[in-house]
Amino acid sequence: MLIKAEDVSLGYDSKAIVEHLNFEVNEGDYLCIVGENGSGKSTLMKTVLGLVRPVSGTVTFDESFAKKQIGYLPQQTGAQRDFPASVEEIVLSGCLTNGTFHPFYSLEDKALAAENMRRMGLEALRKRSYRTLSGGQQQRVLLARALCSTDRIILMDEPVSGLDPAAAGEMYDAVEELNRGGTAVMMITHDIEGALRYADHILVIGDEVFFGTKEEYMVRAGIVPQEEE
Amino acid sequence: MMEKLIFYLQYPFVRYALIVGVLIALCSALLGIPLVLRRFSLIGDGLAHVAFAAMAVAAVLKLDNDMPVILVITIVSAVLILGTGRSARIKGDSAIAMISVGSMAVGYLLVNVFSTSANISGDVCSTLFGSTSILTLSESDVRICCMLSAAVVFAYIMLHNRIFAVTFDESFAAATGLNTRIYNLVIAVICAVVIVLAMNLVGSLLITALVVFPALSAMRLFSDYRSVTLFAAFLSVICARGGMLVSILAGTPIGSTIVIADMAAFLVCALIGRMKGET
Ligand SMILES: Nc1ncnc2c1ncn2[C@@H]1O[C@H](COP(=O)(O)OP(=O)(O)OP(=O)(O)O)[C@@H](O)[C@H]1O
Ligand SMILES: [Mg+2]
């Protein structure tokens, strides 16, 4: 077990948006979180990351890893779009997490960044400016940055929103590749089809809360009939 | 013309002014980049007005050495406005407006009522536009300015990568374990120090130009953070140096001359940037 949420209620200023959430993420899982706009998906992710305090309940992490070892790909914000930064600078900034204070990046940091840029197919774009990249390329840059923090678990907030089908497909492939390599994935998405194709667990947030395997979800949603005994 | 310059450079206060001007220009350009990128450009302006009020308070208290008082008041205000990070944006805009005009009113009232100087409007004018103050710096002022700006540059270099991370994406930085509150505080303190320093050079009303123009100019031409930083620092130093020399030779007010130099540089950069964009 990597992350376990027990009876968590999410919200801001002690006003709960979603109540009584229970779920867990295990080594190598691929969990998709779905739900309507404003249902609290991003809030859930921020709660797991410790950016927002849960109204009640607890989120516990496996003892074997420090909280810092979480990769995170935030929902895109407008402020970043005209930021003057090269791909390499952004990916490197994911390396700042390893605890001790060093004013400059070490050779290992640089090697790690180079490795993750290679994994995301960004070598050719290394010196390119982030703001001149396409949406899909930008997402892969942010994913490479997240991988510099850890490759045990990665949290993604709507990584394929706004991408065309081809770019979304590339993103899914990249994530699947990571997942096969043993990285647990927790992804917020509005793309149910994609979720059902790639994920093995589904968490639905909203008026009705559901957590279970993909198969259980499909049965419940009536996509496949319940198997006869 | 050369002779005139050499003549002026014989005077220690002119040499001091040149040294201090360059250092201040360097600091404010560095600070300007995170401020502009966080859409916080006007904070410099608000803080400069606070510093003006602080100066008035120091004048009323008849302090010989007003720098520490001004620094403390400005730093505290900066921490209050900036230190809370992005979440403070709810208050942001209007809070800054209120703080600016409020401190202007208080500052001017204090100076007007309590000042014993014969030339109140002259004093106020030079605090606002920095007309002559830099040429009257004493050696100890110069030493303080040098130390403070050295500290700012040092802190900026040491924290450069972290300031980048926090500015580019605060929630990612926080999620992966950076203490973003500390870095927001550091930026706020640096901001206050730079404002107080820059007030000597260009006066409170023109500080924003010194902070914002180099960063904006550099962003027209470069698109990675490192080059933007280096070029903004370089450009700011050149403009300050050039503006000061022109103002000494032509007898124009230092502050506005430097700001006009920065503005001209911005126009040139914008033009080059556009030409680059079209080809
Ligand atoms: N900082 C905040 N303070 C108070 N309320 C907030 C804050 N951020 C979000 N909310 C509210 O919490 C609710 C859930 O927001 P959240 O961003 O988690 O939704 P979401 O499921 O991610 O939606 P979307 O699909 O649009 O991204 C919304 O009603 C929103 O208005
Ligand atoms: Mg969201």
PDB file of N, CA and C in Angstrom, chain A residues 113-143:
ATOM      1  N   ALA A 113      17.590  14.667 -14.977  1.00  0.00           N
ATOM      2  CA  ALA A 113      16.743  15.471 -15.858  1.00  0.00           C
ATOM      3  C   ALA A 113      16.900  15.013 -17.305  1.00  0.00           C
ATOM      4  N   ALA A 114      18.146  14.756 -17.716  1.00  0.00           N
ATOM      5  CA  ALA A 114      18.386  14.325 -19.091  1.00  0.00           C
ATOM      6  C   ALA A 114      17.691  12.993 -19.357  1.00  0.00           C
ATOM      7  N   GLU A 115      17.779  12.093 -18.380  1.00  0.00           N
ATOM      8  CA  GLU A 115      17.155  10.778 -18.517  1.00  0.00           C
ATOM      9  C   GLU A 115      15.631  10.916 -18.672  1.00  0.00           C
ATOM     10  N   ASN A 116      15.030  11.767 -17.850  1.00  0.00           N
ATOM     11  CA  ASN A 116      13.581  11.916 -17.924  1.00  0.00           C
ATOM     12  C   ASN A 116      13.130  12.648 -19.175  1.00  0.00           C
ATOM     13  N   MET A 117      13.961  13.563 -19.673  1.00  0.00           N
ATOM     14  CA  MET A 117      13.621  14.198 -20.947  1.00  0.00           C
ATOM     15  C   MET A 117      13.664  13.160 -22.073  1.00  0.00           C
ATOM     16  N   ARG A 118      14.628  12.241 -21.960  1.00  0.00           N
ATOM     17  CA  ARG A 118      14.706  11.188 -22.972  1.00  0.00           C
ATOM     18  C   ARG A 118      13.462  10.296 -22.910  1.00  0.00           C
ATOM     19  N   ARG A 119      13.078   9.926 -21.687  1.00  0.00           N
ATOM     20  CA  ARG A 119      11.893   9.068 -21.548  1.00  0.00           C
ATOM     21  C   ARG A 119      10.654   9.714 -22.137  1.00  0.00           C
ATOM     22  N   MET A 120      10.554  11.041 -22.041  1.00  0.00           N
ATOM     23  CA  MET A 120       9.378  11.736 -22.541  1.00  0.00           C
ATOM     24  C   MET A 120       9.571  12.230 -23.977  1.00  0.00           C
ATOM     25  N   GLY A 121      10.688  11.816 -24.587  1.00  0.00           N
ATOM     26  CA  GLY A 121      10.931  12.202 -25.977  1.00  0.00           C
ATOM     27  C   GLY A 121      11.131  13.692 -26.165  1.00  0.00           C
ATOM     28  N   LEU A 122      11.846  14.301 -25.236  1.00  0.00           N
ATOM     29  CA  LEU A 122      12.002  15.749 -25.301  1.00  0.00           C
ATOM     30  C   LEU A 122      13.423  16.192 -25.635  1.00  0.00           C
ATOM     31  N   GLU A 123      14.287  15.215 -25.982  1.00  0.00           N
ATOM     32  CA  GLU A 123      15.702  15.586 -26.172  1.00  0.00           C
ATOM     33  C   GLU A 123      15.869  16.729 -27.157  1.00  0.00           C
ATOM     34  N   ALA A 124      15.112  16.637 -28.250  1.00  0.00           N
ATOM     35  CA  ALA A 124      15.291  17.641 -29.305  1.00  0.00           C
ATOM     36  C   ALA A 124      14.778  19.013 -28.874  1.00  0.00           C
ATOM     37  N   LEU A 125      13.931  19.018 -27.860  1.00  0.00           N
ATOM     38  CA  LEU A 125      13.315  20.286 -27.448  1.00  0.00           C
ATOM     39  C   LEU A 125      14.014  20.905 -26.239  1.00  0.00           C
ATOM     40  N   ARG A 126      15.126  20.293 -25.844  1.00  0.00           N
ATOM     41  CA  ARG A 126      15.791  20.650 -24.598  1.00  0.00           C
ATOM     42  C   ARG A 126      15.943  22.157 -24.398  1.00  0.00           C
ATOM     43  N   LYS A 127      16.377  22.842 -25.434  1.00  0.00           N
ATOM     44  CA  LYS A 127      16.661  24.273 -25.303  1.00  0.00           C
ATOM     45  C   LYS A 127      15.472  25.134 -25.713  1.00  0.00           C
ATOM     46  N   ARG A 128      14.412  24.485 -26.160  1.00  0.00           N
ATOM     47  CA  ARG A 128      13.260  25.267 -26.633  1.00  0.00           C
ATOM     48  C   ARG A 128      12.561  25.967 -25.475  1.00  0.00           C
ATOM     49  N   SER A 129      11.868  27.044 -25.834  1.00  0.00           N
ATOM     50  CA  SER A 129      11.150  27.781 -24.818  1.00  0.00           C
ATOM     51  C   SER A 129       9.811  27.109 -24.547  1.00  0.00           C
ATOM     52  N   TYR A 130       9.489  26.991 -23.279  1.00  0.00           N
ATOM     53  CA  TYR A 130       8.242  26.318 -22.880  1.00  0.00           C
ATOM     54  C   TYR A 130       7.030  26.959 -23.540  1.00  0.00           C
ATOM     55  N   ARG A 131       7.045  28.295 -23.627  1.00  0.00           N
ATOM     56  CA  ARG A 131       5.832  28.965 -24.108  1.00  0.00           C
ATOM     57  C   ARG A 131       5.599  28.772 -25.597  1.00  0.00           C
ATOM     58  N   THR A 132       6.621  28.289 -26.332  1.00  0.00           N
ATOM     59  CA  THR A 132       6.401  28.074 -27.760  1.00  0.00           C
ATOM     60  C   THR A 132       6.037  26.621 -28.057  1.00  0.00           C
ATOM     61  N   LEU A 133       5.887  25.795 -27.015  1.00  0.00           N
ATOM     62  CA  LEU A 133       5.553  24.386 -27.249  1.00  0.00           C
ATOM     63  C   LEU A 133       4.050  24.202 -27.400  1.00  0.00           C
ATOM     64  N   SER A 134       3.656  23.110 -28.012  1.00  0.00           N
ATOM     65  CA  SER A 134       2.231  22.786 -28.098  1.00  0.00           C
ATOM     66  C   SER A 134       1.747  22.280 -26.746  1.00  0.00           C
ATOM     67  N   GLY A 135       0.431  22.254 -26.576  1.00  0.00           N
ATOM     68  CA  GLY A 135      -0.127  21.805 -25.298  1.00  0.00           C
ATOM     69  C   GLY A 135       0.367  20.416 -24.909  1.00  0.00           C
ATOM     70  N   GLY A 136       0.419  19.523 -25.888  1.00  0.00           N
ATOM     71  CA  GLY A 136       0.857  18.154 -25.595  1.00  0.00           C
ATOM     72  C   GLY A 136       2.308  18.104 -25.170  1.00  0.00           C
ATOM     73  N   GLN A 137       3.140  18.902 -25.863  1.00  0.00           N
ATOM     74  CA  GLN A 137       4.555  18.935 -25.494  1.00  0.00           C
ATOM     75  C   GLN A 137       4.729  19.526 -24.101  1.00  0.00           C
ATOM     76  N   GLN A 138       3.936  20.559 -23.806  1.00  0.00           N
ATOM     77  CA  GLN A 138       4.027  21.170 -22.475  1.00  0.00           C
ATOM     78  C   GLN A 138       3.689  20.152 -21.391  1.00  0.00           C
ATOM     79  N   GLN A 139       2.661  19.360 -21.639  1.00  0.00           N
ATOM     80  CA  GLN A 139       2.295  18.350 -20.642  1.00  0.00           C
ATOM     81  C   GLN A 139       3.417  17.342 -20.444  1.00  0.00           C
ATOM     82  N   ARG A 140       4.084  16.977 -21.551  1.00  0.00           N
ATOM     83  CA  ARG A 140       5.178  16.010 -21.391  1.00  0.00           C
ATOM     84  C   ARG A 140       6.348  16.625 -20.626  1.00  0.00           C
ATOM     85  N   VAL A 141       6.556  17.935 -20.800  1.00  0.00           N
ATOM     86  CA  VAL A 141       7.603  18.602 -20.018  1.00  0.00           C
ATOM     87  C   VAL A 141       7.263  18.526 -18.534  1.00  0.00           C
ATOM     88  N   LEU A 142       6.005  18.815 -18.205  1.00  0.00           N
ATOM     89  CA  LEU A 142       5.610  18.787 -16.798  1.00  0.00           C
ATOM     90  C   LEU A 142       5.690  17.376 -16.234  1.00  0.00           C
ATOM     91  N   LEU A 143       5.414  16.383 -17.079  1.00  0.00           N
ATOM     92  CA  LEU A 143       5.525  14.999 -16.633  1.00  0.00           C
ATOM     93  C   LEU A 143       6.988  14.634 -16.370  1.00  0.00           C
TER      94      LEU A 143
END
